[in-house]
Coordinates of C-alpha atoms in Angstrom, one line a residue:
Chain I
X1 CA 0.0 0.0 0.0
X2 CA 1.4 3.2 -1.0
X3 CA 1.7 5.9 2.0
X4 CA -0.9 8.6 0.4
X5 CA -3.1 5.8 0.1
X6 CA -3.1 4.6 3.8
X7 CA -2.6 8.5 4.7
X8 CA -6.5 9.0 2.8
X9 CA -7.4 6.1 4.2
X10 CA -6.8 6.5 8.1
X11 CA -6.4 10.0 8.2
X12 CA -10.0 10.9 9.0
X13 CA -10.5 8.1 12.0
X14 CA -7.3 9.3 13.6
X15 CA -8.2 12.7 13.6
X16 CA -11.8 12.0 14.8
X17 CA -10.4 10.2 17.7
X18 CA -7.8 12.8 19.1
X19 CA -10.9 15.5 18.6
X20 CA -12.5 13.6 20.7
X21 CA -9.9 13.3 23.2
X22 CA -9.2 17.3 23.3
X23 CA -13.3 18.3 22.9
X24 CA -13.6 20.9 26.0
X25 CA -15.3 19.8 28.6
X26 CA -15.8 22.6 31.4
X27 CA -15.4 25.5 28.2
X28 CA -12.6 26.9 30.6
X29 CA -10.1 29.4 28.4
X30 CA -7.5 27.0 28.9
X31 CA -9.0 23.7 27.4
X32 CA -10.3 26.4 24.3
X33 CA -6.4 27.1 23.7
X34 CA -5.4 23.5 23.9
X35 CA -7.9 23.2 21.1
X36 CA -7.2 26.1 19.2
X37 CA -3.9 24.8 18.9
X38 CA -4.5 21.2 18.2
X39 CA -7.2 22.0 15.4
X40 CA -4.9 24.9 13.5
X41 CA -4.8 22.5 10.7
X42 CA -1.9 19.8 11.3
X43 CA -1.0 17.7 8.6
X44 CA -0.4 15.0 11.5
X45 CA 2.8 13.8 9.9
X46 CA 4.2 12.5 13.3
X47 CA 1.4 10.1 14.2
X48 CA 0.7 9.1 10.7
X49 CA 4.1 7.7 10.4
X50 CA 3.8 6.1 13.7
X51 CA 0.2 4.3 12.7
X52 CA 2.4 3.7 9.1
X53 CA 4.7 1.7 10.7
X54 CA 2.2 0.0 12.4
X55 CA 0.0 -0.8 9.4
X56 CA 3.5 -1.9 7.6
X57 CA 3.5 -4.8 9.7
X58 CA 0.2 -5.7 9.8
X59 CA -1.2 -4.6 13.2
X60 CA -4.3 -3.2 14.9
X61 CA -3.4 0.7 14.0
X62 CA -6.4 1.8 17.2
X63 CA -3.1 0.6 19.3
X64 CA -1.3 3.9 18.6
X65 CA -3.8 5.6 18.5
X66 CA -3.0 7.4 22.0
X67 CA 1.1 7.3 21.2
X68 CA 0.4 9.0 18.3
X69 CA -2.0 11.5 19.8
X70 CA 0.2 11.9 22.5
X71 CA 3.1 12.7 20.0
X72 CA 1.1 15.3 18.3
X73 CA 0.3 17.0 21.8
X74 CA 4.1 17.3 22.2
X75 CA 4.9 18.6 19.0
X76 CA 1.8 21.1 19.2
X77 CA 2.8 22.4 22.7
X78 CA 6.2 22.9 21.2
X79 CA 5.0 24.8 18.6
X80 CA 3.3 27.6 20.8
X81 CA 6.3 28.0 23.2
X82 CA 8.4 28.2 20.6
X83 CA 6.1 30.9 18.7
X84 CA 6.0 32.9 22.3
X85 CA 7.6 36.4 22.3
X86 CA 10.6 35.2 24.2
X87 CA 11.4 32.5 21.4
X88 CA 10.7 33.3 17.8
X89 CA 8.6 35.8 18.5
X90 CA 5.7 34.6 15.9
X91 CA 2.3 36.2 15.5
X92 CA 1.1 33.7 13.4
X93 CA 0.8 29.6 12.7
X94 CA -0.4 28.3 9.6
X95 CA -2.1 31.7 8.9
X96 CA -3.8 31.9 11.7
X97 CA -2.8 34.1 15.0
X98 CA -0.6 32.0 17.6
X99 CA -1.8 31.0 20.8
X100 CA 0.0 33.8 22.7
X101 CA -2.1 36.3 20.2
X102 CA -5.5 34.6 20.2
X103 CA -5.5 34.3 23.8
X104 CA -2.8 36.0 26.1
X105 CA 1.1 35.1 26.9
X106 CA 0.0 33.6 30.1
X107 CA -2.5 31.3 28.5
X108 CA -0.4 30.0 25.6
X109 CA 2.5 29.1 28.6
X110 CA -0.5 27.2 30.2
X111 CA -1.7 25.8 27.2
X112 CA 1.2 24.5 26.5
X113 CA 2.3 23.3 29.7
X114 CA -1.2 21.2 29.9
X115 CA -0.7 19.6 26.2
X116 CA 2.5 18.4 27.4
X117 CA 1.4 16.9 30.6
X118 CA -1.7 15.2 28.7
X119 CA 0.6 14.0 26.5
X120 CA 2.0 11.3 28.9
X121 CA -1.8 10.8 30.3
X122 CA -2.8 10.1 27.4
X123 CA 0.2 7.1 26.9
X124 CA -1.4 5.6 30.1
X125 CA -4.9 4.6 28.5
X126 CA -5.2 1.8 26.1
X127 CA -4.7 -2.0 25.7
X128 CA -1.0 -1.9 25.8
X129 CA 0.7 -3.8 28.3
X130 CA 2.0 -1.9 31.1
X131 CA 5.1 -2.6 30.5
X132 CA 5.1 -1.2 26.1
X133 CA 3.9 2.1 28.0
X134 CA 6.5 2.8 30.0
X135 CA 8.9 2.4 27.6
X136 CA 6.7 4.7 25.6
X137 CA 6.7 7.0 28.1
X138 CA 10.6 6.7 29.2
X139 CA 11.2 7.3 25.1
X140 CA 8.6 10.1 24.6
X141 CA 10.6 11.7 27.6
X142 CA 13.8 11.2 26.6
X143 CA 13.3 12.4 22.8
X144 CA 11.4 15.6 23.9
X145 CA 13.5 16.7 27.0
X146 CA 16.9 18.3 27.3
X147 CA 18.7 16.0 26.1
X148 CA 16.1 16.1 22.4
X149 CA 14.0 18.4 21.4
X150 CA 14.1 21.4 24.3
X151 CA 18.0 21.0 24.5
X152 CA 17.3 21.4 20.3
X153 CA 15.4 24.8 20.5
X154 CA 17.8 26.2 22.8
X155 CA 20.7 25.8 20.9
X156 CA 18.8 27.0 17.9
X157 CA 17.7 29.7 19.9
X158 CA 21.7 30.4 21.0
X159 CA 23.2 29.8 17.5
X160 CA 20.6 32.1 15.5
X161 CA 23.0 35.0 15.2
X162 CA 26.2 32.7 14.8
X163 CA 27.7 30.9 11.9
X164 CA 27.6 27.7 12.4
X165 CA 29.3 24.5 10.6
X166 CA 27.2 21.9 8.5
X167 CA 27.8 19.3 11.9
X168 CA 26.8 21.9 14.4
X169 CA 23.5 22.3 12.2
X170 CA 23.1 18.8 11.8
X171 CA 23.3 18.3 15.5
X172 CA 21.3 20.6 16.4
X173 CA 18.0 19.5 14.0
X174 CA 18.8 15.9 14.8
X175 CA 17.5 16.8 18.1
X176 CA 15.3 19.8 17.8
X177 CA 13.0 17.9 15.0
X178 CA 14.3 14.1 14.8
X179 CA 14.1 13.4 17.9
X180 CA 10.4 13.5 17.6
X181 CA 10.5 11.8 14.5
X182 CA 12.9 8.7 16.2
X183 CA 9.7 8.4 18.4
X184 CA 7.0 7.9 15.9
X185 CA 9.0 5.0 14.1
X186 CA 10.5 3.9 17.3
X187 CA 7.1 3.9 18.9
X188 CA 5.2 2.2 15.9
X189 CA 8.1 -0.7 15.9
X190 CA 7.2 -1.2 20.0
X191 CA 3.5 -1.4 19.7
X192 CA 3.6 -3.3 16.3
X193 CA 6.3 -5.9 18.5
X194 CA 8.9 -5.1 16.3
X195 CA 12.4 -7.3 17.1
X196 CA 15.4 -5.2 18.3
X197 CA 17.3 -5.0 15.0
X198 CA 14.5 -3.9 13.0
X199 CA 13.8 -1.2 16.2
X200 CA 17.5 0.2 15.3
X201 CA 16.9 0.2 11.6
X202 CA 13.7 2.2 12.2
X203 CA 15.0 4.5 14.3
X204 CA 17.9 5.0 11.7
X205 CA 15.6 5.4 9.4
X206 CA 14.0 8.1 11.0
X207 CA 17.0 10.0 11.4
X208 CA 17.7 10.2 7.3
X209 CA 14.1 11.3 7.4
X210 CA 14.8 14.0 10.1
X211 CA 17.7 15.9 8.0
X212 CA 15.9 15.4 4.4
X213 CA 13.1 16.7 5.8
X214 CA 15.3 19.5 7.1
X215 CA 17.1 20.1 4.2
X216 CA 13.9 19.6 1.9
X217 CA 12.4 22.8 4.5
X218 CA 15.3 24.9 3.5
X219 CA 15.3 24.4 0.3
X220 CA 11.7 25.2 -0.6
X221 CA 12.3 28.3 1.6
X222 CA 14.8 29.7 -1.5
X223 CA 12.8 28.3 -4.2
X224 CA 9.7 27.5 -3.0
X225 CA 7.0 29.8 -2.9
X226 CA 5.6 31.0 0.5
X227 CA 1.8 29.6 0.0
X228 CA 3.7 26.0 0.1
X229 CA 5.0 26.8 3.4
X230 CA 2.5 29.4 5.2
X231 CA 5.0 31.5 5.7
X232 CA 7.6 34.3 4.3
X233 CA 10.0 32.7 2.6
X234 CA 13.9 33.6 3.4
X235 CA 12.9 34.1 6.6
X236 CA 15.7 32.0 7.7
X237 CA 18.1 34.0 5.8
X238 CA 16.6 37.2 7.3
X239 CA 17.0 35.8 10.8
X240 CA 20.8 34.9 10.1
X241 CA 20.4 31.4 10.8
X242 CA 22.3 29.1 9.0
X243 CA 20.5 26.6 6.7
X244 CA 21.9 24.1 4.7
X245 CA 21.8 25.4 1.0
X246 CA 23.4 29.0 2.9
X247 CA 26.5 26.1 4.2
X248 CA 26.6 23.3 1.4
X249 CA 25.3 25.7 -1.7
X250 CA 22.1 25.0 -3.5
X251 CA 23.1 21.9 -5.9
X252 CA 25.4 20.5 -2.8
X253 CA 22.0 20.9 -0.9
X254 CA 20.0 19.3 -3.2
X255 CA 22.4 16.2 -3.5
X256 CA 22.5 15.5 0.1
X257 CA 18.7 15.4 -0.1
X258 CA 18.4 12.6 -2.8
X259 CA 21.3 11.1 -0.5
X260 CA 19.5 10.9 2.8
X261 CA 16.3 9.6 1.4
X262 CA 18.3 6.9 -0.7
X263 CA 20.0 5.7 2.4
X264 CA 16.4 5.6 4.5
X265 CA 15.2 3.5 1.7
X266 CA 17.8 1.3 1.7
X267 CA 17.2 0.5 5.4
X268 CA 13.6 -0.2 4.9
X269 CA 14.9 -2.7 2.6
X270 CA 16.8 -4.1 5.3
X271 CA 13.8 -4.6 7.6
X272 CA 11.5 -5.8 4.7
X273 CA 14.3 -8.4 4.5
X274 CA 14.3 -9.7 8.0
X275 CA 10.2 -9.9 8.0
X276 CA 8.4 -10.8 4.5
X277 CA 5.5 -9.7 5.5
X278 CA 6.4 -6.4 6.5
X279 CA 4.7 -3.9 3.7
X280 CA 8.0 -1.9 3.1
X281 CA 6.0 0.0 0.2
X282 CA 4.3 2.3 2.9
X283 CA 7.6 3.1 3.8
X284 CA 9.5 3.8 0.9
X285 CA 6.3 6.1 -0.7
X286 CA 6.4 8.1 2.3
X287 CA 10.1 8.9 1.6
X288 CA 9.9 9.0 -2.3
X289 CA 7.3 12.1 -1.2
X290 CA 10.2 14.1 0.1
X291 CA 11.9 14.5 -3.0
X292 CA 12.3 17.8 -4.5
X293 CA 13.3 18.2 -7.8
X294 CA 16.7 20.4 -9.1
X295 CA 14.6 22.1 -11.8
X296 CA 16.2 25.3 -11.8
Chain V
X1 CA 8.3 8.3 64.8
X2 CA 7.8 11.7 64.9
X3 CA 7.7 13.5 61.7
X4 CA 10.3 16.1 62.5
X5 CA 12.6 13.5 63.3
X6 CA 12.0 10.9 59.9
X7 CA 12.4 14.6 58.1
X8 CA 15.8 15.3 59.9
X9 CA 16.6 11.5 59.2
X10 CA 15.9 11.2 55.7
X11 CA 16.0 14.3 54.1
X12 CA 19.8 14.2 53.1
X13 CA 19.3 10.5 51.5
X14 CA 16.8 11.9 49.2
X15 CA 18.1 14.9 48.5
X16 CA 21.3 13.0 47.7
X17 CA 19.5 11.0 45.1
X18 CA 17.5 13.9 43.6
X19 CA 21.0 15.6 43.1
X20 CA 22.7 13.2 41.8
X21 CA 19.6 12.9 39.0
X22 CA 20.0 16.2 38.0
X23 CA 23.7 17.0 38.2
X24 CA 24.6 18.7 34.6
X25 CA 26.4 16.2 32.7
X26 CA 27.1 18.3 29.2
X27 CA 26.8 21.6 30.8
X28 CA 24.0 23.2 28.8
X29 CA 22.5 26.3 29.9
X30 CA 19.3 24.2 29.9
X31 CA 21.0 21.6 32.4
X32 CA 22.4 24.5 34.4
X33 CA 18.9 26.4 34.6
X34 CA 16.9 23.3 35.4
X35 CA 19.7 22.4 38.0
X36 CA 19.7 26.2 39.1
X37 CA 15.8 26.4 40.5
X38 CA 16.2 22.5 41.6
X39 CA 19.0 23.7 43.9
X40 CA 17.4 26.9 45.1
X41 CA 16.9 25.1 48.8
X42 CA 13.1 24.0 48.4
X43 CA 12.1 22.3 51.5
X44 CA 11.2 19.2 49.7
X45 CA 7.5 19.4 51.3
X46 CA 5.7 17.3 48.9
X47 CA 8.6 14.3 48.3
X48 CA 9.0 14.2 52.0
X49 CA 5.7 13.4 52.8
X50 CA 5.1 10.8 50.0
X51 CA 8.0 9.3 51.5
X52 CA 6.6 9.7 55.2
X53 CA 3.4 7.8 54.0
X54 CA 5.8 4.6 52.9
X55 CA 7.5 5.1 56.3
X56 CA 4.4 4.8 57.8
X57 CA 3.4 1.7 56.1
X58 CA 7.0 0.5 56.6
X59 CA 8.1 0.2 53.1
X60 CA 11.2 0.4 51.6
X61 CA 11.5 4.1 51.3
X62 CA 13.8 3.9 48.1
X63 CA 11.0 2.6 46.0
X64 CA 9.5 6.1 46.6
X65 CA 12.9 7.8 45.3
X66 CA 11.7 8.2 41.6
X67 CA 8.1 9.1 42.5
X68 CA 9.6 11.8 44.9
X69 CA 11.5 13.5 42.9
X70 CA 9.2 13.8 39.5
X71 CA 6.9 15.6 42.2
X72 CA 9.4 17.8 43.5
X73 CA 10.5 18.5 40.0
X74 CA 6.8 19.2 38.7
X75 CA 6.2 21.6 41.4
X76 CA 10.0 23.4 40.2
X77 CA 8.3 23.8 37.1
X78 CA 5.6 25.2 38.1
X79 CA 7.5 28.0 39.9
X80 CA 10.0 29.0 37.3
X81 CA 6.7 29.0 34.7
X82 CA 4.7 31.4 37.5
X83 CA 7.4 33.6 38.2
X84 CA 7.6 34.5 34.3
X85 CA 6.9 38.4 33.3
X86 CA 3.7 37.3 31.5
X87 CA 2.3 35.3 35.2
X88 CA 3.3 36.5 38.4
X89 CA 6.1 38.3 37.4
X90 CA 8.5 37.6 40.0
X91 CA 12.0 38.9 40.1
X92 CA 13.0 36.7 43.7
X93 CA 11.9 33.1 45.2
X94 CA 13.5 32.5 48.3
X95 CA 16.2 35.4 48.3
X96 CA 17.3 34.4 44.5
X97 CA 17.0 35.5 41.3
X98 CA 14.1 33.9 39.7
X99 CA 15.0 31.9 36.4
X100 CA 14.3 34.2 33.8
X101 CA 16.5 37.2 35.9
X102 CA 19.4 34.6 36.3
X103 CA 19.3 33.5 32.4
X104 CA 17.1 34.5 30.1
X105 CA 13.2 34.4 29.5
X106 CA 13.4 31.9 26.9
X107 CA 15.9 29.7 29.1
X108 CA 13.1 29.8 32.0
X109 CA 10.6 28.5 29.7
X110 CA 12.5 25.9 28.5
X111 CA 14.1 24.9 31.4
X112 CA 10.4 24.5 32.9
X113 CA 9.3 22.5 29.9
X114 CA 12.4 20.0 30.6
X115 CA 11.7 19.8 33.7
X116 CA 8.2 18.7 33.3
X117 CA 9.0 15.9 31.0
X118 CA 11.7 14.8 32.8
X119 CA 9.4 14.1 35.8
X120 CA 7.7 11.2 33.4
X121 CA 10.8 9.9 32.7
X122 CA 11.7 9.4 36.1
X123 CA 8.9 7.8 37.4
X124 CA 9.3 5.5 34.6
X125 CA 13.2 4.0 36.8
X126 CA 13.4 2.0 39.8
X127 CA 11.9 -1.3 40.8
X128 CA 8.6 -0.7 41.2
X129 CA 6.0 -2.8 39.1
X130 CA 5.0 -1.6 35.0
X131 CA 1.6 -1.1 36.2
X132 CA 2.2 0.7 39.5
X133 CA 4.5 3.5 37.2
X134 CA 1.5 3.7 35.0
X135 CA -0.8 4.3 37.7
X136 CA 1.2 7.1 39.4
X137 CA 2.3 8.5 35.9
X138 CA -1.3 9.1 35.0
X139 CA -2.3 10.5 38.5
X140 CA 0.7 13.0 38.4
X141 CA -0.5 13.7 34.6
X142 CA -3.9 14.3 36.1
X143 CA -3.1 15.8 39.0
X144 CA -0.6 18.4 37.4
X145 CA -2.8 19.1 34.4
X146 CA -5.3 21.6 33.2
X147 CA -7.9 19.6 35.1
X148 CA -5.6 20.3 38.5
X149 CA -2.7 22.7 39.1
X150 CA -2.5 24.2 35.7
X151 CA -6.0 24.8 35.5
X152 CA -5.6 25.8 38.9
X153 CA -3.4 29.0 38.0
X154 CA -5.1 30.1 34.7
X155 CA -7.8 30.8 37.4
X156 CA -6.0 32.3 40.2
X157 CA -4.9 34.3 37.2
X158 CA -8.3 35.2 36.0
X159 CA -9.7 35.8 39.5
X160 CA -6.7 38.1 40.1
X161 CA -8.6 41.5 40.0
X162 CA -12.1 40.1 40.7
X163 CA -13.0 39.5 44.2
X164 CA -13.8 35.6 44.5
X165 CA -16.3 33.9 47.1
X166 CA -14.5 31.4 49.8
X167 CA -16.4 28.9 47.7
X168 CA -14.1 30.0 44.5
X169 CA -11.5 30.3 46.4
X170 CA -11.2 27.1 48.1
X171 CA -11.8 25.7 44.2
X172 CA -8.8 27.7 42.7
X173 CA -6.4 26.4 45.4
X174 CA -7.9 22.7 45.4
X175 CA -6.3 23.0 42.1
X176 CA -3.5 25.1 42.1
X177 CA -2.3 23.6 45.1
X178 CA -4.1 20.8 46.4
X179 CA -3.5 18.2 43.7
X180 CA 0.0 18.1 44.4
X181 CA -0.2 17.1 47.6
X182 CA -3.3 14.9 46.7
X183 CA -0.8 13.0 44.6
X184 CA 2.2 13.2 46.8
X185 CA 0.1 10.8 49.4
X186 CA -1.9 8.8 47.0
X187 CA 1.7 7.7 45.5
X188 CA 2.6 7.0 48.8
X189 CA -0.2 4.9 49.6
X190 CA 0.3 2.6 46.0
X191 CA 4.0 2.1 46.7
X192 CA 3.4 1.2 50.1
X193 CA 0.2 -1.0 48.6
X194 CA -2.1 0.3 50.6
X195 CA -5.7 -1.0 50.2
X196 CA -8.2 1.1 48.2
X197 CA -10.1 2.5 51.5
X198 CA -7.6 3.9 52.7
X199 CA -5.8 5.4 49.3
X200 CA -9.2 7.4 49.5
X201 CA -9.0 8.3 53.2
X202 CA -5.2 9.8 52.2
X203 CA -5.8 11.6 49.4
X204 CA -8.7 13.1 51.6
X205 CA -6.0 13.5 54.5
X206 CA -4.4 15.5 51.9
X207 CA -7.4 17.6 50.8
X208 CA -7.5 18.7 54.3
X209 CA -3.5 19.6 54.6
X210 CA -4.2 21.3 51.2
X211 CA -6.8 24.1 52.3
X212 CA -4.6 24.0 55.8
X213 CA -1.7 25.1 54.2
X214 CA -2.9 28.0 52.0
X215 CA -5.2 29.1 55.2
X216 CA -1.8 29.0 57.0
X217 CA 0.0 30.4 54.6
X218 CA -2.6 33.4 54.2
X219 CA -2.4 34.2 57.9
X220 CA 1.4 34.2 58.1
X221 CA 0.9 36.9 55.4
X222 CA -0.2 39.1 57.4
X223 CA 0.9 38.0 61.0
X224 CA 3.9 36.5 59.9
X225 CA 7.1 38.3 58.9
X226 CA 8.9 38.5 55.5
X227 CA 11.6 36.4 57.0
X228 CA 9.8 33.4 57.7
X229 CA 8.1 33.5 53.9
X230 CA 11.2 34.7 51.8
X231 CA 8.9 37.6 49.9
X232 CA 7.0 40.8 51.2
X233 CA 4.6 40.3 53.7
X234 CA 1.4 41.6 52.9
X235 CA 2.0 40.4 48.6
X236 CA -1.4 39.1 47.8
X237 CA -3.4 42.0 49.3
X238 CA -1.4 44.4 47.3
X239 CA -2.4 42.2 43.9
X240 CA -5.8 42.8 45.2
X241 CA -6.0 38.7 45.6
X242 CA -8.7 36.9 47.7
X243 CA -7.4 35.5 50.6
X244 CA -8.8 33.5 53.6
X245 CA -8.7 36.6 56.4
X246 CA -9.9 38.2 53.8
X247 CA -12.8 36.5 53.0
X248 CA -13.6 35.1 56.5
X249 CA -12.0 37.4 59.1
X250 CA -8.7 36.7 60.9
X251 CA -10.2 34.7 63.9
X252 CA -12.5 32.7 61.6
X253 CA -9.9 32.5 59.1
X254 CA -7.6 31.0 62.1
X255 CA -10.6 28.4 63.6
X256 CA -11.1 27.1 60.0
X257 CA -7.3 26.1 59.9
X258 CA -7.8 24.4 63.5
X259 CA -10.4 22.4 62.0
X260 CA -9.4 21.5 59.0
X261 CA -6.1 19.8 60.8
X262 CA -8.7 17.9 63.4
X263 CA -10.3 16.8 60.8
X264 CA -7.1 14.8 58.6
X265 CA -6.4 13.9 61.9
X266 CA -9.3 11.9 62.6
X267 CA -8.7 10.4 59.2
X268 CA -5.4 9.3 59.6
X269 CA -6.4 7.9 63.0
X270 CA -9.0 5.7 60.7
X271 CA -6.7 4.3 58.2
X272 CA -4.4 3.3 61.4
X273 CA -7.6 1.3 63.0
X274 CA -7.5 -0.6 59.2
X275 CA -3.8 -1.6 59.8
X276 CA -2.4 -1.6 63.2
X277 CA 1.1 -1.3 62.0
X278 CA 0.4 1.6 60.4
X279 CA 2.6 4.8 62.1
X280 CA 0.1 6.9 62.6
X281 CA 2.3 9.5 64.7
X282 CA 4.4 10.4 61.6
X283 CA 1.1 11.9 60.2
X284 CA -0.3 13.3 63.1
X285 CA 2.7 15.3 64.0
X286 CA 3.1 16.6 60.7
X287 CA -0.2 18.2 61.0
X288 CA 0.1 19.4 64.2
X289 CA 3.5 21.1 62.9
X290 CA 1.0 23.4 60.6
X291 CA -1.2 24.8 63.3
X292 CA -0.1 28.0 64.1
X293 CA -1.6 29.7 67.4
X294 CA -3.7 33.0 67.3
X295 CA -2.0 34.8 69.6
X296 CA -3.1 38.5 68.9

């Protein structure tokens, strides 16, 4: 099954449960900006790819169903602390105003504070055995703490007016944004009882995906065109922060693109080799969808 | 055993461990600002009486270790997050610099983001059982979430200028407050497997120390002095916040803390006719240590 295909397919049920999950109860301001946030029009890319991995071998996808809600709760509370005066300063989030504008600075802190915390409530319900989610929660932890994503955003926050090298950069979006993407694929491979091995390859796998991804961002922010990305484009450039077609060059840039993704791909392989029934075409669709053509 | 005396026992051995946890290993500002407000001499409140509820049962206190800390590092988090410019704006917490003087504002955020998730991540080590850490994560989720302290503060926030009813009152710090410690003697009680009656008479136990601490705490305010609190006497008034003397009068405001302390008494003297070995007196004389005489 090819990944836009299952993506169609399970998209709406996903999303229908987490609504559910987030619907406010008591109408208090702070459940309304935990909403606001959530339903600001999230492609869902993170749980998808955990539910993928899932459906690639063959499991019940309503498993991780609350790992991958919880996933999107962390990456959604990231997103309105990091748009927060104090950070990047952002008035608004897929065209629409950030939490910190729609409500106040105090709420967006809160709000994001309480999407965190629910998401590790919400790893605690379900039919997984006590023991898959713990090490859900030790992982989810682990990828979005100090030592992942936070530690991430603060050196991007401290390096913004620096020049930095290609491996500083690398290092610092390997944990800012694939760390979270680690978890989705790490997380599917646990709930779907994935072996050890095929748990590393995964996790590799998500790491190519992470700087592609990266590089792919950049790249459409110098010649893509700002409806694409919701945003200005160059604001990067405008910022001073170093991205990789500023540090490689634009053809370099769009090399080590084709390069990542080739490399993910090939360790797909490797996991489709080690279970035959693993549907590695999920996989390798989702990646082929990063591509960007050198068309200039 | 008194609880003055398991407090003067035990306190170093935990605050040992909670050190040791949080020592900065790569030196990050983010390690050094989470360390920073750890270290700021807290008394340890909540840790040390979900450990004196183990001791009472006469469990292994260590098994509590983990639990312990995530509390003590959820309710850090919660002060560095209040203190910000957009909440309380506070420039001092016990004689220091708050976070967000001492680094920056974005550092303060952060720094109370990592140390939120790190609080699941700990609970998730030691030797306890998978299904007692998902228990206790979820209550702590719960309990530190927009349905309890979080939600807790956006309405002390909103009730700020307004004046509440004790009613309100007693709801905002139930929340804001009260959960905490709610938790900190439910997780007690499931380390030390206590039966289900009596988890309900201790998280009512704690109920009771809840409203008798912020009743307390109200009263020092304005009997007290600024040395005892660490911050101007007299704070809350000048915000304009509702407060028990307030609301009630001083010698009302002094009964109602008398009787709230009978009253968690009484129940801690019913989950010791349950199970005779229960140490009752550790309990007790922590409650006594919060009456404070009216002595005008």
């Amino acid at each position: 099954m090819k990944f836009q295909e299952f993506y169609q397919n399970e998209f709406d049920g996903f999303e229908e449960y987490g609504l559910n999950l987030i619907a406010p109860k008591s109408g208090t301001v702070i459940e309304e900006a935990m909403s606001y946030s959530l339903t600001a029009g999230g492609k869902r890319l993170r749980p998808m790819l955990l539910l993928a991995v899932i459906k690639a071998y063959g499991k019940d996808l309503v498993q991780g169903y609350p790992a991958a809600a919880a996933l999107e709760y962390i990456h959604t509370y990231s997103l309105i602390h990091d748009d927060l005066p104090a950070m990047d300063n952002d008035d608004l989030r897929r065209g629409k105003p950030t939490s910190h504008i729609k409500y106040s600075e105090s709420t967006a802190i809160l709000a994001g504070d309480a999407l965190l915390t629910k998401a590790f409530e919400l790893i605690t319900i379900g039919n997984l055995s006590a023991e898959k989610k713990v090490t859900l929660i030790r992982e989810l932890a682990i990828c979005s703490g100090y030592e992942g994503m936070i530690g991430g955003q603060q050196a991007d926050i401290d390096g913004e007016n620096n020049s930095l090298s290609i491996d500083e950069l690398e290092a610092i979006h390997a944990r800012k944004t694939g760390e979270l993407l680690r978890f989705s694929m790490f997380a599917g491979g646990i709930i779907a009882d994935a072996d050890k091995e095929s748990l590393t390859l995964l996790e590799d796998v998500a790491r190519k995906i992470g700087v592609a991804y990266q590089i792919r961002d950049d790249l459409l922010d110098v010649v893509g065109d700002a409806e694409e990305l919701g945003k200005a484009t160059g604001a990067d450039n405008k910022l001073g922060k170093s991205t990789y077609p500023a540090l490689l060059g634009l053809d370099p840039a769009f090399e080590k693109l084709s390069s990542e993704l080739e490399k993910a791909k090939e360790n797909v392989s490797k996991i489709s080799d080690k279970s035959p029934s693993f549907d590695e075409e999920i996989l390798l669709t989702f990646i082929d969808s990063l591509s960007i053509t050198n068309d200039r």
